[in-house]
Amino acid sequence: MYVTDHEKSPNGIQWMRFEDGAPYPELVLTVPHIAFEVDDLAKAIEGQNVIIEPNSPSEGLIVAFIEDCGAPVEFMQYDKERKSNRK
Protein backbone atom coordinates (compact mmCIF):
# COMPACT_ATOMS: atom_id res chain seq x y z
CA MET A 1 0.00 0.00 0.00
CA TYR A 2 1.23 3.49 -0.86
CA VAL A 3 -0.24 6.73 0.52
CA THR A 4 0.39 10.41 0.03
CA ASP A 5 0.50 12.86 2.96
CA HIS A 6 -2.84 14.64 3.23
CA GLU A 7 -1.26 17.30 5.45
CA LYS A 8 0.98 18.34 2.52
CA SER A 9 -1.88 18.45 0.01
CA PRO A 10 -3.39 21.92 -0.60
CA ASN A 11 -6.81 20.22 -0.56
CA GLY A 12 -6.15 17.86 2.35
CA ILE A 13 -6.49 14.80 0.10
CA GLN A 14 -4.67 11.54 0.73
CA TRP A 15 -4.30 9.20 -2.23
CA MET A 16 -4.00 5.46 -1.64
CA ARG A 17 -2.73 2.83 -4.06
CA PHE A 18 -2.60 -0.90 -3.39
CA GLU A 19 -0.24 -3.54 -4.71
CA ASP A 20 -1.69 -6.70 -6.26
CA GLY A 21 -2.68 -9.12 -3.54
CA ALA A 22 -2.95 -6.46 -0.82
CA PRO A 23 -4.71 -7.99 2.22
CA TYR A 24 -7.70 -5.64 2.36
CA PRO A 25 -11.41 -6.17 1.68
CA GLU A 26 -12.33 -6.04 -2.01
CA LEU A 27 -14.60 -3.07 -1.27
CA VAL A 28 -11.65 -1.02 0.02
CA LEU A 29 -9.45 -2.06 -2.91
CA THR A 30 -11.98 -1.18 -5.61
CA VAL A 31 -14.24 1.63 -4.33
CA PRO A 32 -12.91 5.11 -3.40
CA HIS A 33 -13.59 6.03 0.21
CA ILE A 34 -13.92 9.11 2.37
CA ALA A 35 -12.38 9.54 5.80
CA PHE A 36 -13.54 11.38 8.87
CA GLU A 37 -11.55 12.37 11.93
CA VAL A 38 -13.39 11.35 15.10
CA ASP A 39 -12.76 11.91 18.79
CA ASP A 40 -13.93 8.43 19.85
CA LEU A 41 -13.31 5.65 17.30
CA ALA A 42 -15.00 2.96 19.38
CA LYS A 43 -18.17 5.05 19.59
CA ALA A 44 -18.05 5.91 15.87
CA ILE A 45 -17.98 2.26 14.78
CA GLU A 46 -20.42 0.96 17.42
CA GLY A 47 -23.26 -0.90 15.69
CA GLN A 48 -21.67 -0.42 12.24
CA ASN A 49 -20.65 -3.02 9.67
CA VAL A 50 -16.90 -2.94 10.42
CA ILE A 51 -14.85 -4.19 7.45
CA ILE A 52 -11.39 -3.30 8.81
CA GLU A 53 -11.02 -3.54 12.57
CA PRO A 54 -9.34 -0.72 14.52
CA ASN A 55 -5.59 -0.68 13.90
CA SER A 56 -2.68 1.73 14.09
CA PRO A 57 -1.07 2.38 10.69
CA SER A 58 1.20 5.06 12.17
CA GLU A 59 2.20 6.38 15.57
CA GLY A 60 -0.56 8.37 17.27
CA LEU A 61 -3.31 7.25 14.89
CA ILE A 62 -5.97 4.55 15.07
CA VAL A 63 -8.22 3.85 12.09
CA ALA A 64 -11.11 1.55 11.21
CA PHE A 65 -13.27 1.10 8.12
CA ILE A 66 -17.00 0.51 7.94
CA GLU A 67 -19.28 -0.23 5.01
CA ASP A 68 -22.03 2.34 4.50
CA CYS A 69 -24.51 2.04 1.62
CA GLY A 70 -22.07 -0.10 -0.37
CA ALA A 71 -19.07 2.20 0.10
CA PRO A 72 -16.11 2.08 2.48
CA VAL A 73 -15.81 4.84 5.08
CA GLU A 74 -12.70 5.37 7.19
CA PHE A 75 -12.73 6.78 10.70
CA MET A 76 -9.48 8.21 12.08
CA GLN A 77 -8.71 8.95 15.73
CA TYR A 78 -5.51 10.85 16.52
CA ASP A 79 -4.11 10.69 20.03
CA LYS A 80 -4.63 13.91 21.97
CA GLU A 81 -0.92 14.90 21.97
CA ARG A 82 -0.53 14.58 18.20
CA LYS A 83 -3.85 16.32 17.58
CA SER A 84 -2.82 19.33 19.72
CA ASN A 85 0.50 19.53 17.80
CA ARG A 86 -1.36 19.62 14.44
CA LYS A 87 -3.30 22.81 15.26
Short mmCIF file of N, CA and C in Angstrom, two decimals, residues 33-74:
data_model
loop_
_atom_site.label_atom_id
_atom_site.label_comp_id
_atom_site.label_asym_id
_atom_site.label_seq_id
_atom_site.Cartn_x
_atom_site.Cartn_y
_atom_site.Cartn_z
N HIS A 33 -12.94 5.80 -1.08
CA HIS A 33 -13.59 6.03 0.21
C HIS A 33 -13.33 7.44 0.71
N ILE A 34 -14.13 7.84 1.68
CA ILE A 34 -13.92 9.11 2.37
C ILE A 34 -13.47 8.78 3.79
N ALA A 35 -12.85 9.74 4.43
CA ALA A 35 -12.38 9.54 5.80
C ALA A 35 -12.84 10.71 6.66
N PHE A 36 -13.13 10.38 7.90
CA PHE A 36 -13.54 11.38 8.87
C PHE A 36 -12.68 11.25 10.11
N GLU A 37 -12.25 12.37 10.66
CA GLU A 37 -11.55 12.37 11.93
C GLU A 37 -12.60 12.37 13.04
N VAL A 38 -12.44 11.46 14.00
CA VAL A 38 -13.39 11.35 15.10
C VAL A 38 -12.64 11.44 16.42
N ASP A 39 -13.36 11.83 17.46
CA ASP A 39 -12.76 11.91 18.79
C ASP A 39 -12.78 10.56 19.50
N ASP A 40 -13.77 9.71 19.17
CA ASP A 40 -13.93 8.43 19.85
C ASP A 40 -14.23 7.35 18.80
N LEU A 41 -13.17 6.66 18.37
CA LEU A 41 -13.31 5.65 17.30
C LEU A 41 -14.26 4.53 17.71
N ALA A 42 -14.14 4.05 18.93
CA ALA A 42 -15.00 2.96 19.38
C ALA A 42 -16.47 3.35 19.29
N LYS A 43 -16.78 4.57 19.67
CA LYS A 43 -18.17 5.05 19.59
C LYS A 43 -18.60 5.20 18.13
N ALA A 44 -17.71 5.69 17.28
CA ALA A 44 -18.05 5.91 15.87
C ALA A 44 -18.38 4.62 15.14
N ILE A 45 -17.75 3.51 15.50
CA ILE A 45 -17.98 2.26 14.78
C ILE A 45 -19.00 1.36 15.49
N GLU A 46 -19.46 1.77 16.66
CA GLU A 46 -20.42 0.96 17.42
C GLU A 46 -21.68 0.72 16.58
N GLY A 47 -22.05 -0.54 16.43
CA GLY A 47 -23.26 -0.90 15.69
C GLY A 47 -23.11 -0.84 14.18
N GLN A 48 -21.92 -0.54 13.68
CA GLN A 48 -21.67 -0.42 12.24
C GLN A 48 -21.17 -1.75 11.67
N ASN A 49 -21.22 -1.87 10.36
CA ASN A 49 -20.65 -3.02 9.67
C ASN A 49 -19.16 -2.76 9.47
N VAL A 50 -18.35 -3.19 10.44
CA VAL A 50 -16.90 -2.94 10.42
C VAL A 50 -16.25 -3.90 9.43
N ILE A 51 -15.52 -3.34 8.44
CA ILE A 51 -14.85 -4.19 7.45
C ILE A 51 -13.34 -4.23 7.66
N ILE A 52 -12.78 -3.26 8.35
CA ILE A 52 -11.39 -3.30 8.81
C ILE A 52 -11.41 -2.88 10.27
N GLU A 53 -11.01 -3.79 11.13
CA GLU A 53 -11.02 -3.54 12.57
C GLU A 53 -10.05 -2.42 12.93
N PRO A 54 -10.26 -1.77 14.09
CA PRO A 54 -9.34 -0.72 14.52
C PRO A 54 -7.89 -1.22 14.52
N ASN A 55 -7.02 -0.36 13.98
CA ASN A 55 -5.59 -0.68 13.90
C ASN A 55 -4.82 0.62 13.85
N SER A 56 -3.52 0.53 14.05
CA SER A 56 -2.68 1.73 14.09
C SER A 56 -1.67 1.70 12.94
N PRO A 57 -1.99 2.38 11.82
CA PRO A 57 -1.07 2.38 10.69
C PRO A 57 0.15 3.28 10.90
N SER A 58 0.07 4.20 11.85
CA SER A 58 1.20 5.06 12.17
C SER A 58 1.07 5.52 13.62
N GLU A 59 2.18 5.97 14.17
CA GLU A 59 2.20 6.38 15.57
C GLU A 59 1.19 7.49 15.83
N GLY A 60 0.40 7.33 16.88
CA GLY A 60 -0.56 8.37 17.27
C GLY A 60 -1.86 8.35 16.50
N LEU A 61 -2.10 7.31 15.71
CA LEU A 61 -3.31 7.25 14.89
C LEU A 61 -3.91 5.85 14.96
N ILE A 62 -5.22 5.80 15.15
CA ILE A 62 -5.97 4.55 15.07
C ILE A 62 -7.05 4.75 14.02
N VAL A 63 -7.21 3.76 13.14
CA VAL A 63 -8.22 3.85 12.09
C VAL A 63 -9.06 2.58 12.06
N ALA A 64 -10.24 2.70 11.48
CA ALA A 64 -11.11 1.55 11.21
C ALA A 64 -11.96 1.92 10.00
N PHE A 65 -12.41 0.89 9.28
CA PHE A 65 -13.27 1.10 8.12
C PHE A 65 -14.62 0.43 8.36
N ILE A 66 -15.67 1.10 7.93
CA ILE A 66 -17.00 0.51 7.94
C ILE A 66 -17.52 0.50 6.50
N GLU A 67 -18.58 -0.26 6.29
CA GLU A 67 -19.28 -0.23 5.01
C GLU A 67 -20.57 0.53 5.23
N ASP A 68 -20.82 1.53 4.39
CA ASP A 68 -22.03 2.34 4.50
C ASP A 68 -22.64 2.50 3.12
N CYS A 69 -23.80 1.94 2.91
CA CYS A 69 -24.51 2.04 1.62
C CYS A 69 -23.65 1.55 0.46
N GLY A 70 -22.88 0.49 0.68
CA GLY A 70 -22.07 -0.10 -0.37
C GLY A 70 -20.73 0.56 -0.60
N ALA A 71 -20.35 1.51 0.25
CA ALA A 71 -19.07 2.20 0.10
C ALA A 71 -18.26 2.11 1.40
N PRO A 72 -16.93 2.07 1.27
CA PRO A 72 -16.11 2.08 2.48
C PRO A 72 -15.98 3.49 3.05
N VAL A 73 -15.99 3.57 4.37
CA VAL A 73 -15.81 4.84 5.08
C VAL A 73 -14.76 4.59 6.14
N GLU A 74 -13.78 5.49 6.21
CA GLU A 74 -12.70 5.37 7.19
C GLU A 74 -12.92 6.37 8.31
#
